[in-house]
Coordinates of C-alpha atoms in Angstrom, one line a residue:
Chain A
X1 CA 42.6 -38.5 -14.6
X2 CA 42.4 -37.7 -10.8
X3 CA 44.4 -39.5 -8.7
X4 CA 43.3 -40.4 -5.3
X5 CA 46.5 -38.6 -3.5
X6 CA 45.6 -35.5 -5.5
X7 CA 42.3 -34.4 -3.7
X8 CA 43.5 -33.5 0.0
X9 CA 46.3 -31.6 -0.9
X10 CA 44.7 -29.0 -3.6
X11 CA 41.3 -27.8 -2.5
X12 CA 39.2 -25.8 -5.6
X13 CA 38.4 -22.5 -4.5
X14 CA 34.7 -22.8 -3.2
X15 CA 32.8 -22.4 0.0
X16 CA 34.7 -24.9 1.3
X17 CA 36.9 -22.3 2.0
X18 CA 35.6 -21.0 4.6
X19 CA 36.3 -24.4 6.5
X20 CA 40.0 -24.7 5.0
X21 CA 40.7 -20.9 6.8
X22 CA 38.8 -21.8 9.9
X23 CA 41.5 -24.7 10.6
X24 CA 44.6 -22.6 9.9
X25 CA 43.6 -20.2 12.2
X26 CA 45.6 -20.7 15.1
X27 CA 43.9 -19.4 19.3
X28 CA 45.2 -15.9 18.5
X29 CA 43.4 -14.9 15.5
X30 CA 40.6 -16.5 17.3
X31 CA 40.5 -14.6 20.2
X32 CA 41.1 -11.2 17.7
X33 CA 37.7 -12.2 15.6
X34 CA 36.2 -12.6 19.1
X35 CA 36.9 -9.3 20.8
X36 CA 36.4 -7.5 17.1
X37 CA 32.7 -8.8 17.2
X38 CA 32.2 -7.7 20.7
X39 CA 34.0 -4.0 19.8
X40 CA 31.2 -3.9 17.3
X41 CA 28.7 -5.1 19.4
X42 CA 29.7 -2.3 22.2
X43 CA 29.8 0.1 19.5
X44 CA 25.9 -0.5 18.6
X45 CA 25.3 -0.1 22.1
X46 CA 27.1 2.8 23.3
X47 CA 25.5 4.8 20.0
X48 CA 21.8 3.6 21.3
X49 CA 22.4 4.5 24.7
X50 CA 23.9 7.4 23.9
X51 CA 21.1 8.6 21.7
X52 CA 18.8 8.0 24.8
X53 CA 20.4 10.6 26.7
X54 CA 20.5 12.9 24.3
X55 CA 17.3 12.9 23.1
X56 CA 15.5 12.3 27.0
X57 CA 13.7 9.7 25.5
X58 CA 14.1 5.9 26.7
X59 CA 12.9 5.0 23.1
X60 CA 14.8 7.3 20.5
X61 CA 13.6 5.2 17.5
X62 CA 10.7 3.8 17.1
X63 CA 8.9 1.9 14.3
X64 CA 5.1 2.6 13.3
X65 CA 3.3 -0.5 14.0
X66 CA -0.4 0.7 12.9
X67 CA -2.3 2.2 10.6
X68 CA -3.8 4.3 12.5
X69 CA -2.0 7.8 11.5
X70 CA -2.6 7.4 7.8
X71 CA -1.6 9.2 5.5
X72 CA 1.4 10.7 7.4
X73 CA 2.6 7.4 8.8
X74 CA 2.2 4.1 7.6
X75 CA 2.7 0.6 9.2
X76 CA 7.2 0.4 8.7
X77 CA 8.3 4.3 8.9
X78 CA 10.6 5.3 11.1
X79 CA 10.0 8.1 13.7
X80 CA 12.5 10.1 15.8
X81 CA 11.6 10.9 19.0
X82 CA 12.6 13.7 21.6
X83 CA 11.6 13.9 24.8
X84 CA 12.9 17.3 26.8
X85 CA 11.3 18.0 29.9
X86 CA 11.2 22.0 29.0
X87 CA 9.4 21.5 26.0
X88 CA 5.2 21.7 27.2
X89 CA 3.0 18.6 25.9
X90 CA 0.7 21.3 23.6
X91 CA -2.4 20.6 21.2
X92 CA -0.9 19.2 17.8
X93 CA 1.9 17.3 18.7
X94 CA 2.3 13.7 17.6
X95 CA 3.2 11.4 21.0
X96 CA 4.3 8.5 21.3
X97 CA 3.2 6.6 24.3
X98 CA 3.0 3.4 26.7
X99 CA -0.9 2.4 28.4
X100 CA -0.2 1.4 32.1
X101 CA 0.4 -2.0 32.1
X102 CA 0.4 -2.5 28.3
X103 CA 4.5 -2.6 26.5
X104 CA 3.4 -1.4 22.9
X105 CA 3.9 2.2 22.4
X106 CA 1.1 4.2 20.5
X107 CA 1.6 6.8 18.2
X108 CA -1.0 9.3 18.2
X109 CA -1.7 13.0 17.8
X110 CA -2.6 15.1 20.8
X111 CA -6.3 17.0 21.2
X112 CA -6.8 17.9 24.3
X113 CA -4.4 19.5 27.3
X114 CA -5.5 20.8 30.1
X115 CA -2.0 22.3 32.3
X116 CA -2.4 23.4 36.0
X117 CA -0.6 26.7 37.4
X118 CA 2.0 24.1 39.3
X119 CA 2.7 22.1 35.9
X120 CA 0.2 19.4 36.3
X121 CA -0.5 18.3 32.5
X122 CA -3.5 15.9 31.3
X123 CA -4.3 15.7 27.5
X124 CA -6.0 13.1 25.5
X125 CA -4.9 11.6 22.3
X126 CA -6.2 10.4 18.8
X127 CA -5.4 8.8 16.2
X128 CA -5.4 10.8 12.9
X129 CA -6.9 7.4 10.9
X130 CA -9.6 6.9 13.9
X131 CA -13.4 8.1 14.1
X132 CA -13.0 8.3 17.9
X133 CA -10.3 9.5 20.4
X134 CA -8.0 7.0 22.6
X135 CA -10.0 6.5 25.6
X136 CA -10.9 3.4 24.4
X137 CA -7.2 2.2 24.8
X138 CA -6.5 3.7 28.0
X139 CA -6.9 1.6 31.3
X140 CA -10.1 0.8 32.6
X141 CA -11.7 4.3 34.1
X142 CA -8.5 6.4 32.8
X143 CA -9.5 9.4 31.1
X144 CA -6.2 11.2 30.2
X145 CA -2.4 10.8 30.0
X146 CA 0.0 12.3 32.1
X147 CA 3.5 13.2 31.5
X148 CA 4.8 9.8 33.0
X149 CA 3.0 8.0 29.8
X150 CA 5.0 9.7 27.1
X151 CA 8.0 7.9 25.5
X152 CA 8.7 11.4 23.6
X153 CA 7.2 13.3 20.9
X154 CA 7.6 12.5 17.1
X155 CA 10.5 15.4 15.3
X156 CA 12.0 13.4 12.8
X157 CA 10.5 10.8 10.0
X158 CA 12.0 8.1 7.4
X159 CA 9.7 6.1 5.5
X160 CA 9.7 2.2 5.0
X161 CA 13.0 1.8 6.9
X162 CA 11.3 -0.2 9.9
X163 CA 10.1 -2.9 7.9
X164 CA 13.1 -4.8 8.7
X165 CA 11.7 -4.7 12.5
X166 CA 8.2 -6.1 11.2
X167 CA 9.5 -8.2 9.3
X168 CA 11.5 -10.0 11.8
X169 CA 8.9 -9.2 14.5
X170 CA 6.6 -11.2 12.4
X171 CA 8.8 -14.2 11.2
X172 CA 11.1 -14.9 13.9
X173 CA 12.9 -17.7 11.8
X174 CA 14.3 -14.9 9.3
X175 CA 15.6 -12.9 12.5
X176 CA 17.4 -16.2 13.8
X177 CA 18.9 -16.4 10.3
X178 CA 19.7 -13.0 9.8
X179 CA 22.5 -12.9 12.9
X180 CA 23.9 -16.6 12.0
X181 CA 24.8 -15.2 8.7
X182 CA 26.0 -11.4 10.4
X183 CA 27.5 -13.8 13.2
X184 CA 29.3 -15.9 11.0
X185 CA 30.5 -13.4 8.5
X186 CA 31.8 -11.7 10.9
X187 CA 33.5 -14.3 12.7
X188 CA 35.1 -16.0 9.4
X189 CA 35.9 -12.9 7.6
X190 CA 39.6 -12.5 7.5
X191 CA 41.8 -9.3 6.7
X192 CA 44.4 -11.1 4.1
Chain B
X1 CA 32.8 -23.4 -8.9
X2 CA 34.8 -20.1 -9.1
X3 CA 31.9 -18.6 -10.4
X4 CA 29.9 -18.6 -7.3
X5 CA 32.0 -16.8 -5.3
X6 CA 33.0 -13.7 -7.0
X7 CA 29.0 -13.5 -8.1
X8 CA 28.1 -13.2 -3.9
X9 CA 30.9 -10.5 -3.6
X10 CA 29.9 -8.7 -6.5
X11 CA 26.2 -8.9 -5.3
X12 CA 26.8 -8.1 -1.8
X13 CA 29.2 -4.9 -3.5
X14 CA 26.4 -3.6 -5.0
X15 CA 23.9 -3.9 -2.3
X16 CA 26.5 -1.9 0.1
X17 CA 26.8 0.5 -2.7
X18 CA 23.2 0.9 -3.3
X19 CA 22.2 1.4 0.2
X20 CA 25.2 3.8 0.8
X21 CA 24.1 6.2 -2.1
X22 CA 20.0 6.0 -1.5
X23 CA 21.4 7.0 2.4
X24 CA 23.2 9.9 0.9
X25 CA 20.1 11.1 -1.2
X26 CA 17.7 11.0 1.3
X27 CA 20.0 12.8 3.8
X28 CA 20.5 15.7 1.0
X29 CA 16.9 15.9 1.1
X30 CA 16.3 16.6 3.9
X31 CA 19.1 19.0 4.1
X32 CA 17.4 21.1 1.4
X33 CA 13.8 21.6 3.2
X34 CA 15.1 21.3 6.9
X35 CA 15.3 24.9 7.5
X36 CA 12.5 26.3 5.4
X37 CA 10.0 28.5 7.3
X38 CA 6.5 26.8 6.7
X39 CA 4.4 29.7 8.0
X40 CA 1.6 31.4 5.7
X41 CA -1.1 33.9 6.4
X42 CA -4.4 32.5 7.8
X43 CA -7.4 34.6 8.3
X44 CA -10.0 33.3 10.9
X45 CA -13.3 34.6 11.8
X46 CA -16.2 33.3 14.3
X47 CA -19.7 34.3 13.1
X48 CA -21.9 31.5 16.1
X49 CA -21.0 30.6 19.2
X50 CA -23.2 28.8 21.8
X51 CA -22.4 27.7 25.4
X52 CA -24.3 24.8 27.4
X53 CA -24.0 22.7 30.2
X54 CA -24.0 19.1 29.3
X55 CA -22.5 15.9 31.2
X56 CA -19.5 15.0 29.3
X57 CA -20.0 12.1 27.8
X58 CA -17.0 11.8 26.1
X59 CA -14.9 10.8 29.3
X60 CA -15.2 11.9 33.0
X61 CA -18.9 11.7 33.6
X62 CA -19.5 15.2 35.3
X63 CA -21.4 18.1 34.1
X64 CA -18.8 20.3 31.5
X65 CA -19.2 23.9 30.1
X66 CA -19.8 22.5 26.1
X67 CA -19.4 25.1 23.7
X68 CA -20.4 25.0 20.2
X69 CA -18.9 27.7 17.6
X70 CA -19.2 27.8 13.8
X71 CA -16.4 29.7 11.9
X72 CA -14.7 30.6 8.9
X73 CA -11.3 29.7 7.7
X74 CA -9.5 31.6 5.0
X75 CA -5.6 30.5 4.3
X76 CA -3.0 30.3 1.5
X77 CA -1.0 27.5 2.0
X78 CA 0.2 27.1 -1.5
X79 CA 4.1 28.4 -0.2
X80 CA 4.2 25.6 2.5
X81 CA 4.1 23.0 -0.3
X82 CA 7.6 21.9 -1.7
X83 CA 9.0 19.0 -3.1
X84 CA 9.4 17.1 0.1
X85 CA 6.0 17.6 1.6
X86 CA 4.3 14.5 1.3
X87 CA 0.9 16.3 3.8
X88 CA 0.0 18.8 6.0
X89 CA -2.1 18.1 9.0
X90 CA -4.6 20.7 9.9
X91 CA -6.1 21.8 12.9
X92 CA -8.0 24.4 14.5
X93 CA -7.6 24.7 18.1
X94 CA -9.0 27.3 20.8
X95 CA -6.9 28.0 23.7
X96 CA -7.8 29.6 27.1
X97 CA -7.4 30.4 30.9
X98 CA -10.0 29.3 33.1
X99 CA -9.9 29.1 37.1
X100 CA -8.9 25.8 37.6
X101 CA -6.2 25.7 34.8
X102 CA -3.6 27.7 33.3
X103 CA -3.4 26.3 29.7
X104 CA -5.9 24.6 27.7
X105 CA -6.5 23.6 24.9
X106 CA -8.8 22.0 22.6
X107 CA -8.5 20.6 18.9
X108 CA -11.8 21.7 17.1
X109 CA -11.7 20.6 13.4
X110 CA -8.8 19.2 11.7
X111 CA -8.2 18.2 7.9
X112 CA -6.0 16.5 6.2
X113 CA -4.4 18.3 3.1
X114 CA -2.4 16.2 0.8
X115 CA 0.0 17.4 -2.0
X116 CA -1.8 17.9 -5.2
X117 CA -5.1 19.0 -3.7
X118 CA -6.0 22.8 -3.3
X119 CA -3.9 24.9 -1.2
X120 CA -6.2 27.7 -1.0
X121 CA -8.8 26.8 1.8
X122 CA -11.5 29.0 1.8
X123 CA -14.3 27.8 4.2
X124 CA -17.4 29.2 5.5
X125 CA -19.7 28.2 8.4
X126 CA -18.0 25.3 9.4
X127 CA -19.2 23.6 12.8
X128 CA -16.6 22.1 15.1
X129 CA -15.9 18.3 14.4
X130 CA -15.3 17.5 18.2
X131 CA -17.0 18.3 21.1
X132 CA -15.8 21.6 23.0
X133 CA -15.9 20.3 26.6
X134 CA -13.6 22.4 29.0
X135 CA -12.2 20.3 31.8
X136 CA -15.2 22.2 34.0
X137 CA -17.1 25.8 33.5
X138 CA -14.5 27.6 32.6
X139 CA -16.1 28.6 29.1
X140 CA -18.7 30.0 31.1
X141 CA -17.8 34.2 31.0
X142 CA -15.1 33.5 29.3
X143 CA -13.3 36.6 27.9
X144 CA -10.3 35.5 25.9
X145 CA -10.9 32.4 24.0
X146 CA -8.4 32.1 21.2
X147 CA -8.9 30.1 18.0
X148 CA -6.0 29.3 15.8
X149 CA -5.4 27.1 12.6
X150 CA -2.1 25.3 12.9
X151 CA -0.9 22.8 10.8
X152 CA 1.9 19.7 11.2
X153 CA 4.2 19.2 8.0
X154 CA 4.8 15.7 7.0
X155 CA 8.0 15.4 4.7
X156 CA 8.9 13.0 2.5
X157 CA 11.6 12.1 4.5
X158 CA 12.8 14.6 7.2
X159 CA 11.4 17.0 10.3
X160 CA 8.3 17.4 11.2
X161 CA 7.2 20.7 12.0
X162 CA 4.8 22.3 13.8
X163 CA 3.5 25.6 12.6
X164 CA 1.0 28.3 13.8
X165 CA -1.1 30.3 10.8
X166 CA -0.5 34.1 11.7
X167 CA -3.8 35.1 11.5
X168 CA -5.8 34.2 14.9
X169 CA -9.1 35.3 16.6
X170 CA -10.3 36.1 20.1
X171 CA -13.6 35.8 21.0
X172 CA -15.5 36.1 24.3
X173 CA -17.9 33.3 25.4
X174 CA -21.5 34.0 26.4
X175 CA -22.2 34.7 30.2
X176 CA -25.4 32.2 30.9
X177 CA -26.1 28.7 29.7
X178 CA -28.7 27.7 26.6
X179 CA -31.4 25.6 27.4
X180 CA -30.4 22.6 26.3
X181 CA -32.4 21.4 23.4
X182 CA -32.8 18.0 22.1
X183 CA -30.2 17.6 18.9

């Protein structure tokens, strides 16, 4: 028999713990949890940035969004990028980069160059998957790209691990979810 | 409910340890094909070419040297193949100096080789699959143009490589312009 007095004293272990810790822990432990998320959340971002000047690219990573290099690449790889001034834009290579005006980065394969004496570089672009080259993405009455469009060129490849991007590209709810629980874990999570 | 608990940690245990050791696989496969050298002899050989001057209607609307060259490809590619090649990308590309500019360069035929289909190309009278517009008349008296067959391996997981065939051909273009005829 359960006697009224009996319930607030002796919680059963369940996810009602979580509450039970968040009330013995005093302002101190509070403020640790806090400055250990933002440690971690520096961390992340001091690893990006990092890998953006060491790779010359201001987009190191970058997720396929199209189908429009299949085979090679398919809508959720991953692609490493490098972007060294040294290294010429030549026939072959696979770019990846920004219209004027337009934010989504393209990944497509290179056809064309033409390179001037001083440096000057114009090449055109296609995608592997596509009957017709890129001009028909370019901006109205642009016929080439120019070194300023690249975001770097594709060296590195890792299949399916972008999907998480798509995914919560595409359903916004699940990304909003995703760091409440990351959020929350990490705030609640106690080193006993 | 004990139960509940200890079934999360064990879950979220095993989904650490499952994306710790997949992370570890793929990183010692790419280790083992990272410094392979992917090169293989290619033999190339031009047996047509034609020069015209055509208004590009690709792109810029002005009147372009257009060449048109048919050629053979021989090349053994069966050695680039491993375990972590998931495709190579083909392509045949001519490069020259003209007046106006120092380097170009233009992709002529391309093909897609995936693993499992044969690595032995061997491939006669084959037409170019784009147009050969030069950024001008630079084709025109041409001395040194120079076809090569490179191709782009595509790993499993890994680096992707760009590779040049050994085997590569000059040729010189033609002097005058066709007439153009209807085709």
């Amino acid at each position: 028999m359960v006697r009224a007095g009996a319930v607030g004293t002796h919680l059963p272990t369940s996810s009602l713990d979580i509450f039970g810790d968040l009330r013995k822990m005093n302002k101190r432990q509070l403020y640790y949890q806090v400055l250990n998320f933002a440690m971690i959340v520096s961390s992340a971002l001091m690893i990006w940035k990092g890998l953006i000047v060491l790779t010359g690219s201001e987009s190191p990573i970058v997720v396929v969004l199209s189908g429009s290099m299949e085979p090679a690449f398919h809508r959720g790889d991953l692609l490493f990028l490098t972007n060294f001034r040294e290294d010429p834009i030549r026939a072959g290579e696979i770019v990846v980069f920004k219209v004027e005006g337009r934010d989504i980065p393209i990944v497509h394969r290179v056809i064309k160059v033409h390179e001037k004496d001083n440096g000057d570089i114009k090449f055109l672009t296609k995608g592997d998957n596509n009957e017709i080259d890129d001009r028909g993405l370019y901006k109205e009455g642009q016929n080439w790209l120019e070194k300023k469009d690249v975001v770097g060129r594709a060296r590195g490849f890792l299949p399916y691990v972008g999907m998480v991007t798509i995914i919560m590209n595409d359903y916004p709810k699940f990304k909003y979810a995703l760091l409440a629980v990351m959020g929350a874990y990490v705030l609640l999570k106690r080193e006993s | 409910m004990p139960k509940m608990n200890t079934l999360l940690s064990r879950a979220n245990s095993l989904f650490a340890f499952t994306l710790s050791v997949m992370a570890a696989v793929t990183l010692g496969c790419i280790l083992t094909t990272a410094f392979k050298d992917r090169s293989a002899p290619v033999r190339l050989h031009v047996s047509r070419i034609l020069l015209k001057k055509v208004e590009d209607f690709t792109g810029p609307r002005t009147k372009s040297d257009l060449g048109f060259i048919t050629f053979h490809i021989y090349a053994d590619l069966e050695k680039t193949f491993d375990w972590n090649v998931k495709q190579l990308f083909l392509y045949l590309s001519a490069e020259y100096t003209t007046k106006s500019n120092a380097v170009n360069q233009v992709v002529l035929w391309d093909k897609i080789l995936l693993r499992g289909e044969n690595p032995k190309l061997d491939l006669k009278d084959v037409k170019s699959k784009y147009f050969f517009f030069d950024d001008g008349h630079g084709l025109k008296g041409n001395r040194n143009v120079t076809l090569t067959l490179s191709w782009q391996v595509v790993p499993i997981a890994g680096i992707l490589p760009l590779v040049t065939g050994s085997g590569r051909v000059s040729v010189p273009f033609p002097d005058s312009y066709e007439v153009a005829k209807a085709f």
